[in-house]
Short mmCIF file of N, CA, C and O in Angstrom, two decimals:
data_model
loop_
_atom_site.label_atom_id
_atom_site.label_comp_id
_atom_site.label_asym_id
_atom_site.label_seq_id
_atom_site.Cartn_x
_atom_site.Cartn_y
_atom_site.Cartn_z
N GLY Z 1 92.34 71.51 146.60
CA GLY Z 1 90.84 71.27 146.71
C GLY Z 1 90.23 71.47 145.41
O GLY Z 1 90.79 71.26 144.33
N ASP Z 2 89.00 71.91 145.46
CA ASP Z 2 88.14 72.01 144.18
C ASP Z 2 88.76 73.15 143.31
O ASP Z 2 88.67 73.04 142.08
N HIS Z 3 89.25 74.20 143.91
CA HIS Z 3 89.80 75.26 143.10
C HIS Z 3 90.97 74.83 142.24
O HIS Z 3 91.08 75.15 141.06
N GLU Z 4 91.85 73.99 142.80
CA GLU Z 4 92.93 73.42 142.06
C GLU Z 4 92.49 72.56 140.91
O GLU Z 4 93.02 72.66 139.86
N ALA Z 5 91.43 71.77 141.18
CA ALA Z 5 90.95 70.93 140.12
C ALA Z 5 90.37 71.74 138.94
O ALA Z 5 90.54 71.44 137.78
N GLU Z 6 89.63 72.82 139.32
CA GLU Z 6 89.05 73.70 138.27
C GLU Z 6 90.09 74.31 137.47
O GLU Z 6 90.14 74.36 136.21
N HIS Z 7 91.18 74.86 138.17
CA HIS Z 7 92.28 75.52 137.47
C HIS Z 7 92.96 74.52 136.58
O HIS Z 7 93.28 74.81 135.41
N GLY Z 8 93.22 73.32 137.06
CA GLY Z 8 93.93 72.26 136.28
C GLY Z 8 93.12 71.94 135.07
O GLY Z 8 93.66 71.75 133.95
N HIS Z 9 91.80 71.87 135.20
CA HIS Z 9 90.94 71.50 134.05
C HIS Z 9 91.05 72.53 132.99
O HIS Z 9 91.11 72.22 131.75
N GLU Z 10 91.05 73.76 133.37
CA GLU Z 10 91.14 74.91 132.34
C GLU Z 10 92.46 74.85 131.56
O GLU Z 10 92.43 75.03 130.34
N THR Z 11 93.55 74.60 132.24
CA THR Z 11 94.85 74.71 131.54
C THR Z 11 95.18 73.39 130.80
O THR Z 11 95.88 73.41 129.88
N ASP Z 12 94.59 72.27 131.30
CA ASP Z 12 94.87 71.01 130.57
C ASP Z 12 94.09 70.80 129.28
O ASP Z 12 94.45 70.02 128.43
N ASN Z 13 93.02 71.55 129.09
CA ASN Z 13 92.19 71.28 127.88
C ASN Z 13 92.48 72.37 126.87
O ASN Z 13 91.81 73.40 126.79
N ASP Z 14 93.44 72.20 126.06
CA ASP Z 14 93.91 73.14 125.04
C ASP Z 14 92.84 73.29 123.95
O ASP Z 14 92.67 74.38 123.41
N SER Z 15 92.14 72.22 123.61
CA SER Z 15 91.18 72.32 122.48
C SER Z 15 90.04 73.28 122.88
O SER Z 15 89.54 74.01 122.06
N GLU Z 16 89.64 73.27 124.16
CA GLU Z 16 88.62 74.19 124.60
C GLU Z 16 89.08 75.63 124.49
O GLU Z 16 88.39 76.50 124.01
N SER Z 17 90.35 75.84 124.89
CA SER Z 17 90.94 77.20 124.80
C SER Z 17 90.96 77.66 123.36
O SER Z 17 90.60 78.83 123.11
N GLU Z 18 91.32 76.82 122.40
CA GLU Z 18 91.40 77.17 121.00
C GLU Z 18 89.98 77.56 120.49
O GLU Z 18 89.84 78.48 119.72
N SER Z 19 89.05 76.73 120.85
CA SER Z 19 87.65 77.01 120.43
C SER Z 19 87.09 78.34 120.93
O SER Z 19 86.45 79.07 120.27
N ASP Z 20 87.52 78.62 122.18
CA ASP Z 20 87.10 79.94 122.70
C ASP Z 20 87.74 81.06 121.98
O ASP Z 20 87.08 82.02 121.73
N ASN Z 21 88.99 80.91 121.56
CA ASN Z 21 89.61 81.97 120.80
C ASN Z 21 88.92 82.15 119.41
O ASN Z 21 88.82 83.27 118.86
N ASP Z 22 88.44 81.06 118.81
CA ASP Z 22 87.68 81.20 117.59
C ASP Z 22 86.39 81.95 117.73
O ASP Z 22 85.97 82.62 116.83
N ILE Z 23 85.78 81.85 118.90
CA ILE Z 23 84.50 82.48 119.15
C ILE Z 23 84.66 83.96 119.46
O ILE Z 23 83.82 84.81 119.05
N GLU Z 24 85.72 84.35 120.14
CA GLU Z 24 85.83 85.73 120.62
C GLU Z 24 85.66 86.85 119.55
O GLU Z 24 84.89 87.73 119.80
N PRO Z 25 86.34 86.68 118.35
CA PRO Z 25 86.14 87.78 117.40
C PRO Z 25 84.77 87.97 116.95
O PRO Z 25 84.25 89.10 116.84
N THR Z 26 84.00 86.90 116.79
CA THR Z 26 82.57 86.96 116.41
C THR Z 26 81.79 87.60 117.48
O THR Z 26 81.02 88.46 117.24
N THR Z 27 82.04 87.17 118.69
CA THR Z 27 81.34 87.75 119.88
C THR Z 27 81.63 89.23 119.97
O THR Z 27 80.69 90.07 120.15
N PHE Z 28 82.88 89.57 119.84
CA PHE Z 28 83.21 90.99 119.91
C PHE Z 28 82.56 91.86 118.83
O PHE Z 28 82.01 92.91 119.03
N ALA Z 29 82.54 91.26 117.60
CA ALA Z 29 81.97 92.01 116.45
C ALA Z 29 80.50 92.26 116.67
O ALA Z 29 80.01 93.27 116.18
N THR Z 30 79.82 91.42 117.30
CA THR Z 30 78.41 91.56 117.45
C THR Z 30 78.04 92.73 118.46
O THR Z 30 76.99 93.29 118.42
N HIS Z 31 79.06 93.09 119.26
CA HIS Z 31 78.88 94.15 120.23
C HIS Z 31 79.38 95.48 119.70
O HIS Z 31 79.25 96.50 120.37
N ARG Z 32 79.91 95.49 118.56
CA ARG Z 32 80.49 96.70 118.00
C ARG Z 32 79.73 97.14 116.73
O ARG Z 32 79.05 96.29 116.10
N GLN Z 33 79.77 98.43 116.42
CA GLN Z 33 79.17 98.81 115.13
C GLN Z 33 79.96 98.29 113.97
O GLN Z 33 81.24 98.20 114.05
N PRO Z 34 79.35 97.92 112.91
CA PRO Z 34 80.14 97.38 111.73
C PRO Z 34 80.98 98.44 111.14
O PRO Z 34 82.00 98.09 110.57
N TYR Z 35 80.67 99.74 111.31
CA TYR Z 35 81.46 100.76 110.75
C TYR Z 35 81.66 101.77 111.88
O TYR Z 35 80.76 102.23 112.50
N VAL Z 36 82.94 102.11 112.10
CA VAL Z 36 83.30 103.09 113.22
C VAL Z 36 83.54 104.35 112.55
O VAL Z 36 84.43 104.50 111.70
N SER Z 37 82.79 105.37 112.88
CA SER Z 37 82.95 106.74 112.34
C SER Z 37 84.16 107.40 112.90
O SER Z 37 84.55 107.25 114.04
N PRO Z 38 84.92 108.16 112.00
CA PRO Z 38 86.06 108.87 112.52
C PRO Z 38 85.59 109.95 113.50
O PRO Z 38 84.54 110.46 113.40
N ASN Z 39 86.49 110.21 114.44
CA ASN Z 39 86.25 111.29 115.41
C ASN Z 39 87.44 112.21 115.48
O ASN Z 39 88.43 112.05 114.76
N ILE Z 40 87.43 113.13 116.41
CA ILE Z 40 88.55 114.09 116.55
C ILE Z 40 89.84 113.39 116.74
O ILE Z 40 90.89 113.86 116.20
N ARG Z 41 89.94 112.30 117.43
CA ARG Z 41 91.15 111.61 117.78
C ARG Z 41 91.70 110.95 116.48
O ARG Z 41 92.86 111.03 116.20
N THR Z 42 90.80 110.30 115.71
CA THR Z 42 91.29 109.64 114.46
C THR Z 42 91.75 110.65 113.46
O THR Z 42 92.77 110.52 112.76
N TYR Z 43 90.94 111.68 113.29
CA TYR Z 43 91.29 112.76 112.36
C TYR Z 43 92.66 113.41 112.73
O TYR Z 43 93.52 113.60 111.97
N SER Z 44 92.73 113.68 114.02
CA SER Z 44 94.00 114.40 114.51
C SER Z 44 95.23 113.44 114.36
O SER Z 44 96.32 113.93 114.11
N SER Z 45 95.02 112.18 114.56
CA SER Z 45 96.16 111.23 114.40
C SER Z 45 96.68 111.22 112.97
O SER Z 45 97.89 111.24 112.69
N VAL Z 46 95.68 111.27 112.02
CA VAL Z 46 96.09 111.28 110.61
C VAL Z 46 96.80 112.60 110.22
O VAL Z 46 97.79 112.68 109.61
N ILE Z 47 96.21 113.71 110.72
CA ILE Z 47 96.80 115.02 110.48
C ILE Z 47 98.24 115.06 111.08
O ILE Z 47 99.16 115.51 110.46
N ASP Z 48 98.41 114.55 112.32
CA ASP Z 48 99.70 114.53 112.93
C ASP Z 48 100.69 113.65 112.13
O ASP Z 48 101.82 114.08 111.95
N ALA Z 49 100.23 112.56 111.60
CA ALA Z 49 101.14 111.75 110.77
C ALA Z 49 101.58 112.53 109.61
O ALA Z 49 102.74 112.55 109.15
N TRP Z 50 100.64 113.21 108.85
CA TRP Z 50 101.00 114.04 107.67
C TRP Z 50 101.94 115.13 108.12
O TRP Z 50 102.83 115.51 107.39
N SER Z 51 101.75 115.74 109.32
CA SER Z 51 102.62 116.84 109.68
C SER Z 51 104.00 116.44 109.94
O SER Z 51 105.01 117.15 109.85
N ARG Z 52 104.25 115.13 110.26
CA ARG Z 52 105.62 114.62 110.49
C ARG Z 52 106.22 113.99 109.20
O ARG Z 52 107.38 113.63 109.18
N CYS Z 53 105.47 113.92 108.16
CA CYS Z 53 105.88 113.31 106.95
C CYS Z 53 106.77 114.37 106.09
O CYS Z 53 106.49 115.50 106.07
N GLU Z 54 107.77 113.82 105.41
CA GLU Z 54 108.64 114.66 104.60
C GLU Z 54 108.19 114.89 103.18
O GLU Z 54 108.86 115.63 102.44
N SER Z 55 107.02 114.35 102.89
CA SER Z 55 106.43 114.62 101.58
C SER Z 55 106.22 116.05 101.31
O SER Z 55 105.74 116.81 102.18
N PRO Z 56 106.50 116.58 100.07
CA PRO Z 56 106.30 117.97 99.78
C PRO Z 56 104.75 118.31 99.83
O PRO Z 56 104.43 119.48 99.97
N THR Z 57 103.87 117.37 99.78
CA THR Z 57 102.43 117.64 99.75
C THR Z 57 101.86 117.39 101.17
O THR Z 57 100.63 117.49 101.32
N ALA Z 58 102.64 117.08 102.10
CA ALA Z 58 102.15 116.67 103.47
C ALA Z 58 101.32 117.79 104.09
O ALA Z 58 100.24 117.55 104.66
N ALA Z 59 101.78 118.98 104.08
CA ALA Z 59 101.04 120.08 104.74
C ALA Z 59 99.69 120.32 104.01
O ALA Z 59 98.73 120.55 104.69
N ARG Z 60 99.73 120.25 102.73
CA ARG Z 60 98.47 120.43 101.98
C ARG Z 60 97.46 119.33 102.31
O ARG Z 60 96.27 119.58 102.40
N ARG Z 61 98.01 118.09 102.50
CA ARG Z 61 97.07 116.96 102.80
C ARG Z 61 96.56 117.16 104.23
O ARG Z 61 95.34 116.89 104.47
N ALA Z 62 97.37 117.63 105.14
CA ALA Z 62 96.90 117.87 106.52
C ALA Z 62 95.84 118.95 106.52
O ALA Z 62 94.77 118.83 107.16
N GLN Z 63 96.05 119.96 105.66
CA GLN Z 63 95.06 121.08 105.56
C GLN Z 63 93.77 120.58 104.95
O GLN Z 63 92.68 120.97 105.42
N ALA Z 64 93.85 119.65 103.98
CA ALA Z 64 92.69 119.10 103.36
C ALA Z 64 91.81 118.33 104.33
O ALA Z 64 90.62 118.37 104.31
N ILE Z 65 92.51 117.59 105.17
CA ILE Z 65 91.80 116.79 106.21
C ILE Z 65 91.12 117.70 107.17
O ILE Z 65 89.94 117.53 107.60
N LEU Z 66 91.81 118.78 107.57
CA LEU Z 66 91.17 119.78 108.47
C LEU Z 66 89.99 120.43 107.80
O LEU Z 66 88.92 120.59 108.41
N HIS Z 67 90.06 120.72 106.51
CA HIS Z 67 88.95 121.26 105.75
C HIS Z 67 87.78 120.31 105.70
O HIS Z 67 86.61 120.71 105.91
N GLU Z 68 88.07 119.01 105.51
CA GLU Z 68 87.03 118.03 105.50
C GLU Z 68 86.33 117.95 106.89
O GLU Z 68 85.12 117.88 107.02
N MET Z 69 87.13 118.06 107.97
CA MET Z 69 86.54 118.06 109.33
C MET Z 69 85.59 119.25 109.51
O MET Z 69 84.51 119.13 110.04
N GLU Z 70 86.11 120.44 109.09
CA GLU Z 70 85.29 121.66 109.23
C GLU Z 70 83.95 121.51 108.51
O GLU Z 70 82.90 121.82 108.99
N LEU Z 71 84.03 121.03 107.18
CA LEU Z 71 82.74 120.84 106.44
C LEU Z 71 81.80 119.86 107.07
O LEU Z 71 80.62 120.11 107.06
N THR Z 72 82.40 118.77 107.49
CA THR Z 72 81.56 117.72 108.06
C THR Z 72 80.92 118.21 109.31
O THR Z 72 79.74 117.97 109.56
N TYR Z 73 81.66 118.92 110.14
CA TYR Z 73 81.10 119.51 111.37
C TYR Z 73 80.04 120.45 111.04
O TYR Z 73 78.97 120.47 111.70
N GLU Z 74 80.24 121.36 110.11
CA GLU Z 74 79.21 122.34 109.74
C GLU Z 74 77.93 121.67 109.23
O GLU Z 74 76.83 122.12 109.54
N LYS Z 75 78.18 120.56 108.54
CA LYS Z 75 77.01 119.90 107.91
C LYS Z 75 76.20 119.09 108.98
O LYS Z 75 74.97 119.06 108.96
N THR Z 76 76.94 118.40 109.89
CA THR Z 76 76.34 117.48 110.80
C THR Z 76 76.12 118.03 112.16
O THR Z 76 75.26 117.58 112.95
N GLY Z 77 76.99 118.97 112.54
CA GLY Z 77 76.97 119.46 113.96
C GLY Z 77 77.52 118.49 114.98
O GLY Z 77 77.40 118.67 116.20
N ASP Z 78 78.20 117.44 114.42
CA ASP Z 78 78.73 116.39 115.33
C ASP Z 78 79.99 116.91 116.05
O ASP Z 78 81.03 117.16 115.49
N LYS Z 79 79.80 117.11 117.30
CA LYS Z 79 80.91 117.62 118.15
C LYS Z 79 82.13 116.70 118.23
O LYS Z 79 83.21 117.09 118.56
N ASN Z 80 81.89 115.41 117.90
CA ASN Z 80 82.98 114.42 117.93
C ASN Z 80 84.03 114.70 116.79
O ASN Z 80 85.11 114.11 116.83
N ILE Z 81 83.68 115.50 115.78
CA ILE Z 81 84.66 115.82 114.77
C ILE Z 81 84.89 117.34 114.66
O ILE Z 81 85.48 117.74 113.67
N GLN Z 82 84.47 118.04 115.63
CA GLN Z 82 84.72 119.50 115.61
C GLN Z 82 86.29 119.77 115.87
O GLN Z 82 86.80 119.31 116.87
N PRO Z 83 86.90 120.43 114.88
CA PRO Z 83 88.35 120.67 115.09
C PRO Z 83 88.58 121.49 116.34
O PRO Z 83 87.76 122.39 116.70
N ASN Z 84 89.70 121.27 117.04
CA ASN Z 84 90.03 122.01 118.21
C ASN Z 84 91.35 122.71 118.07
O ASN Z 84 91.99 122.58 116.96
N THR Z 85 91.83 123.35 119.11
CA THR Z 85 93.14 124.05 119.06
C THR Z 85 94.24 123.09 118.69
O THR Z 85 95.16 123.48 117.94
N VAL Z 86 94.21 121.85 119.12
CA VAL Z 86 95.25 120.86 118.84
C VAL Z 86 95.25 120.61 117.34
O VAL Z 86 96.33 120.60 116.65
N THR Z 87 94.06 120.44 116.80
CA THR Z 87 93.97 120.13 115.37
C THR Z 87 94.52 121.29 114.55
O THR Z 87 95.37 121.10 113.62
N TYR Z 88 94.15 122.52 114.90
CA TYR Z 88 94.67 123.68 114.14
C TYR Z 88 96.15 123.83 114.27
O TYR Z 88 96.91 124.08 113.30
N SER Z 89 96.64 123.69 115.51
CA SER Z 89 98.12 123.75 115.78
C SER Z 89 98.87 122.72 115.02
O SER Z 89 99.95 123.04 114.48
N THR Z 90 98.36 121.55 114.88
CA THR Z 90 99.05 120.48 114.14
C THR Z 90 99.15 120.81 112.67
O THR Z 90 100.21 120.60 112.06
N VAL Z 91 98.09 121.39 112.07
CA VAL Z 91 98.16 121.80 110.70
C VAL Z 91 99.11 122.96 110.54
O VAL Z 91 99.91 122.97 109.60
N ILE Z 92 99.09 123.88 111.45
CA ILE Z 92 100.03 125.07 111.40
C ILE Z 92 101.53 124.47 111.39
O ILE Z 92 102.38 124.90 110.64
N ASN Z 93 101.75 123.47 112.31
CA ASN Z 93 103.07 122.88 112.39
C ASN Z 93 103.44 122.15 111.13
O ASN Z 93 104.57 122.18 110.69
N ALA Z 94 102.45 121.56 110.46
CA ALA Z 94 102.75 120.89 109.19
C ALA Z 94 103.24 121.86 108.22
O ALA Z 94 104.15 121.61 107.47
N HIS Z 95 102.53 123.05 108.20
CA HIS Z 95 102.96 124.05 107.21
C HIS Z 95 104.39 124.61 107.58
O HIS Z 95 105.21 124.78 106.65
N ALA Z 96 104.64 124.80 108.80
CA ALA Z 96 105.98 125.28 109.25
C ALA Z 96 107.04 124.25 108.86
O ALA Z 96 108.12 124.68 108.38
N ARG Z 97 106.76 123.00 109.08
CA ARG Z 97 107.76 121.91 108.70
C ARG Z 97 107.99 121.90 107.24
O ARG Z 97 109.07 121.63 106.78
N SER Z 98 106.87 122.03 106.47
CA SER Z 98 107.02 122.00 105.00
C SER Z 98 107.85 123.12 104.49
O SER Z 98 108.69 123.00 103.59
N ARG Z 99 107.76 124.27 105.10
CA ARG Z 99 108.65 125.48 104.75
C ARG Z 99 110.04 125.10 105.09
O ARG Z 99 111.01 125.48 104.36
N ASP Z 100 110.29 124.48 106.27
CA ASP Z 100 111.68 124.03 106.68
C ASP Z 100 112.22 123.15 105.61
O ASP Z 100 113.37 123.21 105.25
N MET Z 101 111.34 122.21 105.12
CA MET Z 101 111.86 121.21 104.14
C MET Z 101 112.26 121.93 102.81
O MET Z 101 113.19 121.53 102.23
N GLU Z 102 111.48 122.93 102.43
CA GLU Z 102 111.76 123.67 101.21
C GLU Z 102 113.13 124.37 101.31
O GLU Z 102 113.85 124.51 100.30
N ASN Z 103 113.51 124.82 102.48
CA ASN Z 103 114.76 125.54 102.65
C ASN Z 103 115.98 124.68 102.79
O ASN Z 103 117.05 125.20 102.83
N LYS Z 104 115.84 123.38 102.95
CA LYS Z 104 116.90 122.48 103.13
C LYS Z 104 117.52 122.02 101.80
O LYS Z 104 116.89 122.00 100.82
#
């Protein structure tokens, strides 16, 4: 019936599908902020990555990011970047791992 015709029309017209794909990123971008501020999740992800890194400066870098979070939170009061127990534990683990690396 009509449903089959509509479905067939959508799948048969590849050029329309391609033009829709060209439009989507622009449409999406207009609904998003041009700059996305880091939050506890993004900071914690970077700290976690440093904590797993074998670089001799990894723990210090994780600590520096934590310090930046603390200063930014103190300055802005933004709870979205307030360090939490996971953040602190991850930095502690980074230091523990770096000590393990020194002993190997």
